[in-house]
Coordinates of N, CA, C and O in Angstrom, one line a residue:
M377 N -69.7 119.0 46.6 CA -68.6 119.1 47.5 C -67.3 118.7 46.6 O -67.3 117.7 45.9
G378 N -66.3 119.5 46.7 CA -65.1 119.4 45.8 C -64.2 118.3 46.5 O -64.4 117.7 47.5
F379 N -63.0 118.2 45.8 CA -62.0 117.2 46.2 C -61.1 117.8 47.3 O -60.4 117.2 48.0
F380 N -61.1 119.1 47.5 CA -60.2 119.8 48.4 C -60.9 120.2 49.7 O -62.1 120.6 49.7
K381 N -60.2 120.0 50.7 CA -60.8 120.5 52.1 C -60.8 122.0 52.1 O -60.0 122.7 51.5
K382 N -61.7 122.4 52.9 CA -61.9 123.8 53.2 C -60.5 124.4 53.9 O -59.9 123.7 54.5
T383 N -60.2 125.6 53.6 CA -59.1 126.2 54.2 C -59.6 127.2 55.2 O -60.5 127.9 55.0
V384 N -58.9 127.2 56.4 CA -59.0 128.2 57.5 C -57.9 128.9 57.9 O -56.8 128.5 57.5
S385 N -58.0 130.0 58.6 CA -56.8 130.8 59.0 C -56.0 129.9 59.9 O -56.5 128.9 60.5
D386 N -54.7 130.2 59.9 CA -53.9 129.4 60.7 C -54.2 129.4 62.2 O -54.1 128.3 62.9
R387 N -54.7 130.5 62.7 CA -55.2 130.6 64.1 C -56.3 129.6 64.4 O -56.3 128.8 65.3
D388 N -57.3 129.6 63.4 CA -58.4 128.7 63.6 C -57.9 127.2 63.5 O -58.4 126.4 64.3
W389 N -57.0 126.9 62.6 CA -56.5 125.6 62.5 C -55.7 125.2 63.8 O -56.1 124.1 64.4
L390 N -54.9 126.2 64.3 CA -54.2 125.9 65.6 C -55.1 125.7 66.8 O -54.9 124.7 67.5
D391 N -56.1 126.5 66.8 CA -57.1 126.3 67.9 C -57.8 124.9 67.8 O -58.2 124.4 68.9
S392 N -58.0 124.4 66.7 CA -58.6 123.1 66.5 C -57.7 122.0 66.7 O -57.9 120.9 67.3
A393 N -56.4 122.1 66.3 CA -55.3 121.1 66.4 C -54.8 120.9 67.7 O -54.3 119.8 68.2
L394 N -54.7 122.0 68.4 CA -54.0 122.0 69.6 C -54.5 121.1 70.8 O -53.9 120.3 71.4
P395 N -55.9 121.1 70.9 CA -56.5 120.1 71.9 C -56.2 118.6 71.4 O -56.0 117.7 72.4
I396 N -56.0 118.3 70.2 CA -55.7 116.9 69.6 C -54.3 116.6 70.1 O -54.0 115.6 70.7
Y397 N -53.4 117.6 69.8 CA -52.0 117.4 70.2 C -51.8 117.2 71.7 O -51.2 116.3 72.3
E398 N -52.5 118.1 72.5 CA -52.5 118.0 74.0 C -53.1 116.7 74.5 O -52.7 116.2 75.6
S399 N -54.0 116.2 73.9 CA -54.5 114.8 74.2 C -53.6 113.7 73.9 O -53.5 112.7 74.6
A400 N -52.8 113.8 72.8 CA -51.8 112.8 72.5 C -50.6 112.8 73.4 O -50.1 111.8 73.6
L401 N -50.2 113.9 73.8 CA -48.9 114.0 74.5 C -48.8 113.1 75.9 O -48.0 112.3 76.0
P402 N -49.8 113.1 76.7 CA -49.8 112.2 77.8 C -49.8 110.8 77.6 O -49.1 110.0 78.2
I403 N -50.4 110.4 76.5 CA -50.3 109.0 76.0 C -48.9 108.6 75.6 O -48.4 107.5 76.1
L404 N -48.3 109.4 74.9 CA -47.0 109.2 74.5 C -46.0 109.2 75.6 O -45.0 108.4 75.7
R405 N -46.1 110.3 76.4 CA -45.3 110.3 77.6 C -45.3 109.1 78.5 O -44.3 108.6 79.0
R406 N -46.5 108.5 78.7 CA -46.8 107.3 79.4 C -45.9 106.1 78.9 O -45.3 105.3 79.7
I407 N -46.0 106.0 77.6 CA -45.2 105.0 76.9 C -43.7 105.1 77.2 O -43.0 104.2 77.5
T408 N -43.3 106.3 77.0 CA -41.9 106.7 77.1 C -41.4 106.4 78.5 O -40.3 105.8 78.7
E409 N -42.2 106.8 79.5 CA -41.8 106.6 81.0 C -41.8 105.1 81.3 O -40.8 104.6 81.9
A410 N -42.7 104.4 80.7 CA -42.7 103.0 81.1 C -41.5 102.2 80.4 O -40.9 101.3 81.0
L411 N -41.2 102.7 79.2 CA -40.0 102.2 78.5 C -38.7 102.4 79.3 O -37.8 101.7 79.6
K412 N -38.6 103.7 79.8 CA -37.4 104.1 80.5 C -37.2 103.4 81.8 O -36.1 103.0 82.2
L413 N -38.3 103.2 82.5 CA -38.3 102.6 83.8 C -38.3 101.1 83.8 O -38.0 100.4 84.7
G414 N -38.7 100.6 82.6 CA -38.7 99.1 82.5 C -39.9 98.3 83.1 O -39.8 97.3 83.5
Y415 N -41.1 99.1 83.3 CA -42.1 98.6 83.9 C -43.1 97.9 82.8 O -43.8 98.7 82.2
R416 N -43.1 96.5 82.8 CA -43.8 95.9 81.7 C -45.3 96.2 81.9 O -46.0 96.4 80.9
R417 N -45.9 96.0 83.1 CA -47.3 96.2 83.2 C -47.8 97.5 82.8 O -48.7 97.8 82.1
E418 N -47.1 98.6 83.3 CA -47.3 100.0 82.9 C -47.1 100.1 81.3 O -48.0 100.9 80.7
L419 N -46.2 99.5 80.7 CA -46.0 99.6 79.3 C -47.2 99.0 78.6 O -47.6 99.6 77.6
D420 N -47.6 97.8 79.0 CA -48.7 97.2 78.4 C -49.9 98.1 78.5 O -50.6 98.2 77.5
S421 N -50.1 98.7 79.6 CA -51.3 99.5 79.8 C -51.2 100.8 79.0 O -52.2 101.1 78.4
A422 N -50.1 101.4 78.9 CA -49.8 102.5 78.0 C -50.1 102.3 76.6 O -50.6 103.0 75.8
V423 N -49.5 101.1 76.1 CA -49.7 100.8 74.7 C -51.2 100.5 74.4 O -51.7 100.9 73.5
A424 N -51.9 99.8 75.3 CA -53.2 99.5 75.1 C -54.0 100.8 75.1 O -55.0 100.9 74.1
R425 N -53.8 101.8 75.9 CA -54.4 103.1 75.9 C -54.1 103.8 74.5 O -55.0 104.4 73.9
A426 N -52.8 103.7 74.1 CA -52.5 104.4 72.8 C -53.2 103.8 71.7 O -53.7 104.4 70.8
L427 N -53.3 102.4 71.6 CA -54.0 101.7 70.5 C -55.6 102.1 70.6 O -56.2 102.0 69.6
E428 N -56.0 102.4 71.8 CA -57.4 102.7 71.9 C -57.8 104.1 71.5 O -58.7 104.5 70.9
E429 N -56.9 105.1 71.9 CA -57.1 106.5 71.8 C -56.5 107.1 70.5 O -57.1 108.1 70.0
L430 N -55.3 106.8 70.1 CA -54.7 107.4 69.1 C -55.3 107.4 67.6 O -55.4 108.4 67.0
P431 N -56.0 106.3 67.3 CA -56.8 106.2 66.1 C -57.9 107.4 66.0 O -58.1 108.0 65.0
S432 N -58.5 107.6 67.1 CA -59.6 108.6 67.2 C -58.9 110.0 67.0 O -59.4 110.8 66.3
L433 N -57.9 110.3 67.6 CA -57.1 111.5 67.6 C -56.7 111.7 66.2 O -56.8 112.8 65.6
A434 N -56.2 110.7 65.5 CA -55.7 110.8 64.2 C -56.7 111.1 63.2 O -56.7 111.9 62.2
D435 N -58.0 110.5 63.5 CA -59.1 110.7 62.6 C -59.6 112.1 62.8 O -59.9 112.8 61.8
Q436 N -59.7 112.7 64.0 CA -60.1 114.0 64.3 C -59.1 115.1 63.5 O -59.6 115.9 62.9
L437 N -57.9 114.7 63.7 CA -56.8 115.6 63.0 C -57.1 115.6 61.4 O -57.0 116.6 60.8
S438 N -57.3 114.4 60.8 CA -57.5 114.3 59.4 C -58.7 115.0 58.9 O -58.9 115.5 57.8
R439 N -59.7 115.2 59.8 CA -60.9 115.9 59.4 C -60.8 117.5 59.5 O -61.8 118.2 59.1
L440 N -59.8 117.9 60.1 CA -59.6 119.3 60.3 C -59.4 120.1 58.9 O -58.8 119.5 58.0
P441 N -60.0 121.3 58.6 CA -59.7 122.0 57.5 C -58.2 122.3 57.4 O -57.5 122.3 58.3
N442 N -57.7 122.6 56.2 CA -56.4 122.9 56.0 C -56.0 124.4 56.5 O -56.8 125.3 56.3
P443 N -54.9 124.5 57.1 CA -54.4 126.0 57.4 C -54.0 126.7 56.1 O -53.9 126.1 55.2
T444 N -53.9 128.0 56.3 CA -53.6 128.8 55.2 C -52.2 128.9 54.8 O -51.9 128.7 53.6
S445 N -51.2 129.1 55.7 CA -49.9 129.4 55.3 C -49.1 128.1 55.0 O -49.5 127.0 55.5
Q446 N -48.0 128.2 54.3 CA -47.1 127.0 54.1 C -46.7 126.4 55.4 O -46.5 125.3 55.6
A447 N -46.3 127.4 56.3 CA -45.6 126.9 57.5 C -46.6 126.1 58.4 O -46.3 125.1 58.9
A448 N -47.8 126.6 58.4 CA -48.9 125.9 59.2 C -49.2 124.6 58.4 O -49.6 123.6 59.1
Q449 N -49.2 124.6 57.2 CA -49.5 123.3 56.4 C -48.4 122.3 56.7 O -48.7 121.1 56.9
S450 N -47.3 122.7 56.7 CA -46.2 121.8 57.2 C -46.3 121.3 58.6 O -46.1 120.2 58.9
A451 N -46.6 122.2 59.5 CA -47.0 121.8 60.8 C -48.1 120.8 60.9 O -48.0 119.7 61.6
A452 N -49.1 120.9 60.1 CA -50.2 120.0 60.0 C -49.7 118.7 59.5 O -50.1 117.6 60.0
R453 N -48.9 118.7 58.5 CA -48.4 117.4 57.9 C -47.5 116.6 58.9 O -47.6 115.5 59.1
N454 N -46.6 117.5 59.6 CA -45.8 116.9 60.7 C -46.6 116.3 61.8 O -46.3 115.2 62.4
L455 N -47.6 117.0 62.2 CA -48.4 116.4 63.3 C -49.2 115.2 62.8 O -49.2 114.1 63.6
K456 N -49.7 115.1 61.7 CA -50.4 114.0 61.1 C -49.4 112.8 61.0 O -49.7 111.7 61.4
W457 N -48.2 113.1 60.5 CA -47.2 112.1 60.5 C -46.8 111.5 61.8 O -46.7 110.3 62.0
S458 N -46.7 112.4 62.8 CA -46.2 112.0 64.0 C -47.2 111.1 64.7 O -46.9 110.2 65.5
L459 N -48.5 111.4 64.6 CA -49.6 110.6 65.2 C -49.6 109.2 64.6 O -49.7 108.3 65.2
T460 N -49.3 109.2 63.3 CA -49.3 107.9 62.5 C -48.1 107.1 62.9 O -48.3 105.9 63.2
A461 N -46.9 107.8 63.1 CA -45.7 107.1 63.6 C -45.9 106.6 64.9 O -45.5 105.4 65.3
C462 N -46.5 107.3 65.8 CA -46.7 106.9 67.2 C -47.7 105.7 67.3 O -47.5 104.8 68.1
L463 N -48.7 105.8 66.4 CA -49.7 104.6 66.4 C -49.0 103.4 65.9 O -49.2 102.3 66.5
R464 N -48.2 103.5 64.9 CA -47.3 102.3 64.4 C -46.4 101.8 65.5 O -46.3 100.6 65.7
L465 N -45.9 102.7 66.3 CA -45.0 102.3 67.4 C -45.9 101.5 68.5 O -45.3 100.5 68.9
A466 N -46.9 102.0 68.7 CA -47.7 101.4 69.8 C -48.1 100.0 69.2 O -48.2 99.0 70.0
D467 N -48.5 99.9 68.0 CA -48.8 98.6 67.4 C -47.6 97.7 67.5 O -47.7 96.4 67.8
E468 N -46.4 98.1 67.1 CA -45.2 97.4 67.2 C -45.0 96.9 68.6 O -44.6 95.8 68.9
L469 N -45.1 97.8 69.6 CA -44.9 97.5 70.9 C -45.8 96.4 71.5 O -45.5 95.5 72.1
S470 N -47.0 96.4 71.0 CA -48.1 95.5 71.4 C -47.7 94.0 70.8 O -47.9 93.0 71.4
T471 N -47.1 94.0 69.6 CA -46.7 92.7 69.1 C -45.4 92.2 69.6 O -45.2 90.9 69.6
L472 N -44.6 93.1 70.3 CA -43.4 92.6 71.0 C -43.5 92.5 72.5 O -42.6 92.5 73.2
S473 N -44.7 92.4 72.9 CA -45.0 92.5 74.4 C -44.4 91.3 75.2 O -44.2 91.4 76.4
E474 N -44.0 90.3 74.4 CA -43.4 89.1 75.1 C -42.0 89.3 75.6 O -41.5 88.6 76.5
L475 N -41.4 90.4 75.0 CA -40.0 90.8 75.4 C -40.1 91.5 76.7 O -41.0 92.2 77.1
S476 N -38.8 91.5 77.3 CA -38.7 92.2 78.6 C -38.8 93.7 78.2 O -38.4 94.2 77.2
A477 N -39.4 94.5 79.2 CA -39.4 95.9 79.0 C -38.0 96.7 78.8 O -37.9 97.5 78.0
R478 N -37.0 96.2 79.5 CA -35.7 96.7 79.3 C -35.2 96.4 77.9 O -34.6 97.2 77.3
G479 N -35.3 95.1 77.5 CA -34.8 94.8 76.1 C -35.6 95.6 75.1 O -35.0 96.0 74.1
L480 N -36.9 95.7 75.3 CA -37.8 96.4 74.4 C -37.3 97.8 74.3 O -37.3 98.4 73.2
Y481 N -36.9 98.4 75.4 CA -36.5 99.9 75.5 C -35.4 100.0 74.5 O -35.4 101.0 73.7
Q482 N -34.3 99.2 74.5 CA -33.2 99.4 73.7 C -33.6 99.2 72.2 O -33.0 99.7 71.3
M483 N -34.6 98.4 71.9 CA -34.9 98.2 70.4 C -35.7 99.3 69.9 O -35.5 99.5 68.7
V484 N -36.5 99.9 70.7 CA -37.4 100.9 70.1 C -37.1 102.3 70.5 O -37.8 103.3 70.2
T485 N -36.0 102.6 71.2 CA -35.6 104.0 71.6 C -35.7 104.9 70.4 O -36.2 106.0 70.5
S486 N -35.1 104.6 69.4 CA -35.1 105.4 68.2 C -36.5 105.7 67.7 O -36.8 106.9 67.3
H487 N -37.4 104.8 67.7 CA -38.8 105.0 67.3 C -39.5 106.0 68.3 O -40.1 107.0 67.7
V488 N -39.3 105.8 69.5 CA -39.9 106.7 70.5 C -39.4 108.1 70.3 O -40.2 109.1 70.3
H489 N -38.1 108.3 70.2 CA -37.5 109.6 70.0 C -38.0 110.3 68.8 O -38.3 111.5 68.7
T490 N -38.1 109.6 67.7 CA -38.5 110.0 66.4 C -40.0 110.5 66.6 O -40.4 111.5 66.1
C491 N -40.8 109.6 67.2 CA -42.2 110.0 67.4 C -42.4 111.2 68.2 O -43.1 112.2 67.8
L492 N -41.7 111.3 69.3 CA -41.8 112.5 70.2 C -41.1 113.7 69.5 O -41.6 114.9 69.7
L493 N -40.0 113.6 68.7 CA -39.4 114.6 68.1 C -40.4 115.3 67.0 O -40.5 116.5 67.0
Y494 N -40.9 114.4 66.3 CA -41.9 115.0 65.3 C -43.2 115.6 65.8 O -43.7 116.6 65.4
T495 N -43.6 115.0 67.0 CA -44.7 115.6 67.7 C -44.3 116.9 68.2 O -45.1 118.0 68.1
S496 N -43.1 117.0 68.8 CA -42.7 118.2 69.4 C -42.3 119.3 68.3 O -42.8 120.5 68.3
D497 N -41.7 118.9 67.1 CA -41.5 119.8 66.1 C -42.9 120.3 65.5 O -43.0 121.5 65.1
A498 N -43.9 119.5 65.4 CA -45.2 120.0 64.9 C -45.7 121.1 65.8 O -46.2 122.1 65.3
A499 N -45.5 120.9 67.0 CA -46.0 121.9 68.0 C -45.1 123.1 67.9 O -45.6 124.3 68.0
D500 N -43.8 123.0 67.6 CA -43.0 124.1 67.6 C -43.3 124.9 66.3 O -43.0 126.1 66.3
E501 N -43.8 124.3 65.3 CA -44.2 125.0 64.1 C -45.1 126.2 64.4 O -45.1 127.2 63.6
E502 N -45.9 126.1 65.5 CA -46.7 127.1 65.8 C -45.9 128.5 66.0 O -46.5 129.5 65.6
D503 N -44.7 128.4 66.4 CA -43.9 129.7 66.6 C -43.7 130.3 65.3 O -43.5 131.5 65.2
S504 N -43.5 129.5 64.1 CA -43.2 130.1 62.9 C -44.4 130.4 61.9 O -44.2 130.8 60.9
V505 N -45.5 130.3 62.4 CA -46.8 130.4 61.7 C -47.2 131.9 61.9 O -47.3 132.4 63.0
D506 N -47.4 132.7 60.9 CA -47.9 133.9 60.9 C -49.5 133.9 61.2 O -50.2 133.3 60.4
L507 N -49.8 134.4 62.2 CA -51.3 134.3 62.6 C -51.9 135.7 62.5 O -51.4 136.7 62.6

């Protein structure tokens, strides 16, 4: 076996990556909603779920073969980066759990928006991929 991963068509990569993306979105939305509403118990629960499930999703994504086109490769990198960033966010939120949810919201709003923006951009890359 060589150093490079197998390459697959963009459509095959997207078919494999989309369920991972769709599994991550509800986890991230739950964190965002808990932050917006200031519900500490829900935030703690959402963070715990993220810390439990996101590593597995990131691992699944890292095991996918590479897509063919540059645009799809960029989407793959963005999606991997966004899952990593969101996992880091969840880890940071868990270490800051002693703060009130409202204060926490103001501290990490930029992290959440960055996380969701990159996740959204990775999904949007699908539009620019030639399949």
